[in-house]
Amino acid sequence: MDPEKLGARRRNPGIIEPVFGRKPKEPPEGYVDDGVVPGSVGPLKYDGAVFARALELIVENKPGLAGGRFSSIQGRYEAIRGQADALMADLIEKFETRTGFDKPGRADLSNLVREAFGENTGDAAAKALAQAWSGTAEHLRLMYNAAGGSIGRIENWGLPQAHDAHAVRKAGRQKWVEFVTPRLDLAKMIDETTGRPFTPQALVRALNDVFDTISTNGLNMPLKNDGEGLSALARRRADSRFLMFRSADDWMAYQQSFGDADPFSVMLGHADEIARDIATMQVLGPNPAAQWKWLVRTAKAEAAKEEAAGVVGAIDKAEGNVVTANNMLGHFGGELQRPVSGWIAQLGASTRNLATAAKLGSALLSDIPTAGIYGAYARKFVGLSTSGDMTRLVNLLNPADGSGRQTARRSGFIIETASDGLIRSTNDNLRLMTVGERLDGGFNAFTRRMPTAMLRVTGLTAWDAARKRSFQAEFMGALHDRRGKTIADLASGDTEDKAFAGWLKARGFTDQDWASIRAAPVWEPRPGAQFLRPMDIPDQELALRLAEAITTETKMAVPQGTLWSKAKLVGAERPGTVWGELRRNWAQFRSFNLTATSLWVEEMALRGQKGGMTPLVGTAAHLAPLMFYLTVGGALAIQLREITKGNDPKPMNEPRFWAAAMLQGGGLGVLADAIFASEARAGKSSQAAAFGAVGQMAADAYDLTAGNAVEISEGQRKGKTLGEATEGANIGRDASKFVRSWTPGNSIWWARAAWNRAVMDNLQRLLDPEAEDDFERQRKRMKRENGQEQWWGVGTSAPERAPDLSNAIAPAA
């Protein structure tokens, strides 16, 4: 898409049909009313607070029948970021991190930086990559201005600045100003109060203001009467480019001392942040905070009118929806992820990172058996074929053939694996971590890399990305294959065509929209592979709407954490407080469960109601087959995990196995484990497990330290010597179990049994004089409680035999 053709900002027409028979009061002067009015958000008859519920969907739309026909902030951000990633595909492919740690050569990007600043290095590859970056940045600048922003064009602008508030504060005002001043290109810096270059005195005042803004994270900005900062979102990006450096070397020197020394991260970070700003302005206008306040007031007013008309509970429902929507918006913009106390936030994030690296090594085995079930249902709902899905998935996963992944990177959807392993669901603060925090908290800098590396090494990152890309490719293929049919033709066609037509209507695409989509040029990345790519549609707004709709629907095929689930689990608690960290510890690993459960239950209720059933009957009728398939998938996941531990499969002739399989299939693996033992994962009580992985870690740490101290003290009180009391406390065994449970990477599925037998068992022998007796007790307990034996027994140096698969059906006596 040609960024020069973006033109001036275009306001969207109203896109939600009124359900109250009238529109709310017109917004004040300067506000926008681009369709965000009360309306039908799906076929389900929601009782009251319809507008307030729509606020949640304005922040983040839902897939399936529960979604609205309008654009959401999160969805629009994903569509815009997808376009940017496609434009930067060559750059991302060259420097994308594949292990979670820096790729060799990634830190040495000086030639690329120099080319970006207009210097001729003679490096053709660096020049091409710099052009890809410059084209993407210009595309985003024009989109930003078209949305109502104001960023001027600067020749040889170079790269954005990533300011580190901690490092700036630590240096102090005078040192920072003295460092920056000789490196600035004053000819490019214009004093807005005079329209001319800065005088020395004016420059000092301006730099002092910049220092205050950076060091206080903008809290020094004056306030208007309504509490909003004078610097609206439409001006934010222009403010961030105030400092203009003379050369690439000056920019690199500043980033090394007061920013981010990795240009690749700076470029991706800039694209991510400006995409968020563009999305927010496109949905809410150039002053989104004021616009949002008006929407909230209107939603509450409409709820009050509903309750006055006899809708009981409308006001209370609206209050709950507003709180959730506000929290969703706060998490999207980052306001609710800004730490209150840096060291508390770092400690909490580091602990969760360690827990993730230790506990999710076998998550792939839990996902594979159920992934096809979610994908098949999601494809059926929108009229996509599942026949070629496995072939495309294998191609995307094939390490020897990167053509499928190269095509996916240019498709116009987010390349999630590019952002330095940006796994947001397991890294609450990654986007806010800065150079200063890394210098002060090196351990945190190390731990935040570990989950990314572990998820990549186990194959989960590649698997998750392949599933999303496969679904999106299937969707683009379906758009191409149906370009010869009108919506009416589709609606009278076969089952798949009817479902596809229903999806188009549910997402608000009109006959005219579909005609424009069908007229887009065919994208053929390789012979015979023909797609209709949203970003090739000339109408920018329509292109973004289509990309957003496909991306949102992908979340039905590949359930993932959402802003809604984060708002429900974490609320408005910021990191860096005791309660905020406790909430995040409790929420860890629960986001998927909450999202998948709520999304699919609601979808099945809607489909049942669409067929004339009551919500309860419809949910049961449509959910029962899904739960059956998920239970079978959960059973397979349990057995795969047992085998990788060195155990034979669990007997499947017991009700508790199928209860655990049902929970496992729904993503509740902790509860599935609890069914099989009086102790939950890592050998701790279910009470500790209720507080999440960090709660288990804390319980283990307590047993190892204070618990043993109490036991030793109790032994001495009973007359034992210190040596006798210490020996009876089994400190060595507790220490070895703690290391076994919490060593990052200990649960990697393809190395789990070998690691435990070769390393951890021998460590226990070194620390625990009664290790062999403990090994024997473990074997007997497993046989007695679970009806299992081991194909690679605990305490043995090599496998004794192959896994006994027959134990699943006919367990030995």
XYZ file of N, CA and C in Angstrom, residues 218-336:
357
model
N 6.851 12.122 32.279
C 5.801 13.022 31.819
C 4.932 13.605 32.904
N 5.229 13.303 34.174
C 4.380 13.799 35.256
C 4.563 15.292 35.506
N 5.564 15.904 34.870
C 5.784 17.336 35.043
C 4.889 18.170 34.147
N 4.154 17.530 33.221
C 3.353 18.277 32.260
C 2.217 18.997 32.972
N 1.909 20.253 32.549
C 0.808 20.990 33.178
C -0.522 20.334 32.890
N -1.491 20.613 33.744
C -2.818 20.019 33.613
C -3.825 21.065 33.170
N -4.799 20.608 32.367
C -5.936 21.439 32.027
C -6.971 21.324 33.142
N -8.026 22.078 33.034
C -9.058 22.051 34.068
C -9.692 20.685 34.216
N -9.767 19.916 33.078
C -10.398 18.599 33.159
C -9.430 17.518 33.551
N -8.181 17.927 33.908
C -7.211 16.957 34.384
C -6.389 16.335 33.294
N -6.656 16.675 32.013
C -5.902 16.061 30.938
C -4.661 16.876 30.647
N -3.566 16.214 30.372
C -2.339 16.899 30.017
C -2.523 17.701 28.756
N -1.842 18.867 28.660
C -1.942 19.699 27.477
C -1.434 18.977 26.244
N -0.489 18.065 26.441
C 0.068 17.345 25.303
C -0.811 16.149 24.991
N -1.738 16.322 24.031
C -2.639 15.234 23.658
C -1.879 14.176 22.909
N -2.544 13.024 22.734
C -1.912 11.915 22.032
C -1.507 12.315 20.623
N -2.280 13.201 20.010
C -1.977 13.642 18.649
C -0.639 14.363 18.559
N -0.121 14.870 19.682
C 1.162 15.567 19.675
C 2.293 14.749 20.263
N 1.996 13.582 20.848
C 2.998 12.874 21.632
C 4.220 12.501 20.803
N 4.003 11.963 19.615
C 5.129 11.482 18.805
C 5.991 12.623 18.296
N 5.367 13.804 18.063
C 6.176 14.948 17.674
C 7.082 15.367 18.828
N 6.554 15.326 20.045
C 7.363 15.652 21.216
C 8.531 14.692 21.370
N 8.287 13.415 21.067
C 9.330 12.414 21.278
C 10.483 12.563 20.305
N 10.312 13.349 19.235
C 11.370 13.540 18.252
C 12.023 14.912 18.415
N 11.833 15.540 19.550
C 12.379 16.872 19.745
C 13.898 16.887 19.622
N 14.562 15.928 20.239
C 16.021 15.874 20.178
C 16.462 15.360 18.812
N 17.257 16.160 18.102
C 17.769 15.766 16.789
C 19.292 15.655 16.883
N 19.828 14.463 16.660
C 21.263 14.241 16.794
C 21.981 14.503 15.474
N 23.211 14.923 15.588
C 23.983 15.333 14.409
C 24.341 14.166 13.509
N 24.606 13.022 14.107
C 25.093 11.895 13.318
C 24.671 10.583 13.952
N 24.938 9.517 13.221
C 24.647 8.184 13.741
C 25.482 7.893 14.985
N 26.740 8.317 14.974
C 27.605 8.079 16.134
C 27.075 8.788 17.371
N 26.553 10.011 17.185
C 25.993 10.735 18.323
C 24.738 10.037 18.843
N 23.900 9.554 17.912
C 22.697 8.826 18.336
C 23.080 7.568 19.088
N 24.059 6.818 18.580
C 24.472 5.570 19.232
C 25.078 5.841 20.598
N 25.827 6.938 20.713
C 26.427 7.281 22.007
C 25.342 7.590 23.034
N 24.304 8.314 22.593
C 23.225 8.629 23.521
C 22.470 7.366 23.929
N 22.166 6.515 22.955
C 21.428 5.293 23.262
C 22.218 4.374 24.185
N 23.530 4.356 24.005
C 24.360 3.516 24.852
C 24.304 3.982 26.304
N 24.222 5.282 26.511
C 24.266 5.834 27.863
C 22.886 6.064 28.471
N 21.935 6.477 27.640
C 20.645 6.897 28.193
C 19.437 6.295 27.474
N 19.646 5.207 26.730
C 18.522 4.627 26.011
C 18.675 3.134 25.859
N 18.428 2.638 24.669
C 18.545 1.208 24.352
C 19.609 1.067 23.284
N 20.663 0.324 23.603
C 21.798 0.215 22.691
C 21.525 -0.709 21.511
N 20.396 -1.409 21.490
C 20.065 -2.334 20.411
C 19.151 -1.628 19.411
N 19.678 -1.210 18.245
C 18.844 -0.484 17.270
C 17.645 -1.294 16.803
N 17.806 -2.616 16.708
C 16.698 -3.449 16.257
C 15.523 -3.350 17.228
N 15.795 -3.411 18.515
C 14.731 -3.275 19.516
C 14.107 -1.888 19.466
N 14.936 -0.867 19.238
C 14.418 0.497 19.152
C 13.449 0.630 17.983
N 13.818 0.057 16.838
C 12.960 0.152 15.659
C 11.642 -0.578 15.885
N 11.710 -1.804 16.384
C 10.479 -2.555 16.625
C 9.636 -1.894 17.713
N 10.306 -1.376 18.737
C 9.579 -0.696 19.806
C 8.859 0.540 19.306
N 9.518 1.293 18.420
C 8.875 2.484 17.854
C 7.649 2.093 17.035
N 7.783 1.067 16.196
C 6.656 0.621 15.375
C 5.500 0.163 16.261
N 5.824 -0.528 17.338
C 4.788 -1.028 18.239
C 4.057 0.114 18.923
N 4.810 1.074 19.444
C 4.193 2.156 20.204
C 3.389 3.086 19.310
N 3.913 3.431 18.139
C 3.165 4.350 17.279
C 1.936 3.655 16.711
N 2.014 2.333 16.492
C 0.830 1.589 16.052
C -0.262 1.648 17.108
N 0.113 1.571 18.363
C -0.861 1.691 19.452
C -1.500 3.071 19.453
N -0.681 4.103 19.255
C -1.225 5.459 19.243
C -2.160 5.674 18.059
N -1.763 5.186 16.882
C -2.609 5.333 15.696
C -3.944 4.642 15.916
N -3.889 3.420 16.425
C -5.125 2.664 16.657
C -6.038 3.405 17.631
N -5.460 3.934 18.684
C -6.261 4.640 19.680
C -6.928 5.863 19.072
N -6.178 6.612 18.264
C -6.753 7.808 17.643
C -7.764 7.455 16.560
N -7.531 6.399 15.812
C -8.486 6.015 14.777
C -9.830 5.618 15.372
N -9.811 5.044 16.551
C -11.058 4.605 17.182
C -11.666 5.700 18.053
N -10.824 6.442 18.790
C -11.333 7.407 19.763
C -11.062 8.861 19.412
N -10.318 9.117 18.324
C -10.025 10.492 17.965
C -8.701 10.962 18.529
N -8.264 12.181 18.134
C -6.930 12.671 18.510
C -6.765 13.000 19.984
N -7.858 13.147 20.724
C -7.782 13.331 22.179
C -8.581 12.221 22.839
N -8.027 11.000 22.831
C -8.812 9.828 23.237
C -9.261 9.839 24.686
N -8.471 10.442 25.580
C -8.865 10.439 26.992
C -10.184 11.177 27.191
N -10.303 12.355 26.566
C -11.541 13.115 26.687
C -12.701 12.389 26.012
N -12.418 11.803 24.845
C -13.457 11.059 24.140
C -13.948 9.873 24.972
N -13.021 9.196 25.615
C -13.391 8.029 26.422
C -14.251 8.445 27.612
N -13.937 9.569 28.219
C -14.744 10.044 29.337
C -16.182 10.294 28.897
N -16.333 10.866 27.713
C -17.691 11.112 27.214
C -18.417 9.793 26.978
N -17.738 8.812 26.420
C -18.360 7.513 26.174
C -18.796 6.853 27.479
N -17.945 6.929 28.501
C -18.281 6.337 29.793
C -19.498 7.021 30.401
N -19.505 8.362 30.351
C -20.660 9.087 30.900
C -21.942 8.704 30.151
N -21.838 8.601 28.834
C -23.009 8.251 28.039
C -23.484 6.838 28.351
N -22.540 5.907 28.514
C -22.902 4.524 28.832
C -23.645 4.452 30.166
N -23.169 5.194 31.156
C -23.847 5.192 32.450
C -25.229 5.834 32.354
N -25.319 6.903 31.555
C -26.618 7.563 31.394
C -27.622 6.633 30.713
N -27.172 5.910 29.700
C -28.064 4.981 28.998
C -28.505 3.849 29.921
N -27.598 3.372 30.775
C -27.962 2.314 31.715
C -29.018 2.801 32.697
N -28.879 4.068 33.139
C -29.867 4.632 34.057
C -31.241 4.709 33.386
N -31.248 5.071 32.096
C -32.527 5.121 31.367
C -33.114 3.729 31.209
N -32.260 2.740 30.987
C -32.743 1.358 30.880
C -33.398 0.905 32.179
N -32.717 1.198 33.294
C -33.260 0.762 34.585
C -34.577 1.477 34.887
N -34.645 2.756 34.499
C -35.899 3.497 34.708
C -37.020 2.920 33.861
N -36.637 2.282 32.750
C -37.647 1.668 31.877
C -37.986 0.251 32.307
N -37.398 -0.212 33.423
C -37.760 -1.517 33.950
C -36.724 -2.603 33.824
N -35.538 -2.282 33.295
C -34.468 -3.284 33.180
C -33.726 -3.332 34.515
N -34.020 -4.319 35.335
C -33.438 -4.407 36.675
C -31.946 -4.725 36.586
N -31.147 -3.982 37.343
C -29.716 -4.250 37.425
C -28.885 -3.623 36.327
N -29.497 -2.804 35.469
C -28.749 -2.219 34.360
C -27.633 -1.315 34.866
N -27.878 -0.550 35.907
C -26.862 0.378 36.418
C -25.667 -0.394 36.986
N -25.953 -1.432 37.775
C -24.866 -2.221 38.360
C -24.053 -2.919 37.263
N -24.749 -3.457 36.277
C -24.037 -4.107 35.171
C -23.154 -3.105 34.441
N -23.685 -1.907 34.222
C -22.913 -0.884 33.521
C -21.669 -0.502 34.309
N -21.804 -0.378 35.628
C -20.639 -0.042 36.454
C -19.558 -1.101 36.312
N -19.956 -2.393 36.340
C -18.983 -3.463 36.181
C -18.321 -3.438 34.817
N -19.102 -3.214 33.764
C -18.536 -3.140 32.418
C -17.578 -1.973 32.273
N -17.938 -0.854 32.863
C -17.071 0.331 32.771
C -15.743 0.091 33.475
N -15.805 -0.513 34.663
C -14.559 -0.822 35.380
C -13.674 -1.742 34.550
N -14.259 -2.791 33.985
C -13.485 -3.719 33.165
C -12.911 -3.017 31.946
N -13.732 -2.212 31.268
C -13.261 -1.503 30.073
C -12.141 -0.532 30.408
N -12.277 0.189 31.519
C -11.216 1.108 31.933
C -9.910 0.369 32.202
N -10.007 -0.769 32.862
C -8.805 -1.548 33.144
C -8.201 -2.119 31.868
N -9.043 -2.550 30.947
C -8.535 -3.033 29.663
C -7.765 -1.939 28.938
N -8.315 -0.737 28.923
C -7.656 0.377 28.259
C -6.355 0.737 28.963
N -6.358 0.643 30.293
C -5.135 0.931 31.047
C -4.036 -0.071 30.773
N -4.390 -1.344 30.612
C -3.386 -2.359 30.287
C -2.901 -2.212 28.843
N -3.801 -1.830 27.935
C -3.391 -1.629 26.551
C -2.376 -0.494 26.436
N -2.672 0.646 27.069
C -1.788 1.794 26.970
C -0.556 1.714 27.835
N -0.533 0.797 28.792
C 0.628 0.640 29.642
C 0.548 1.357 30.971
N -0.504 2.173 31.166
C -0.601 2.908 32.433
C -0.676 1.970 33.628
N -1.338 0.837 33.464
C -1.470 -0.113 34.576
C -0.327 -1.111 34.613
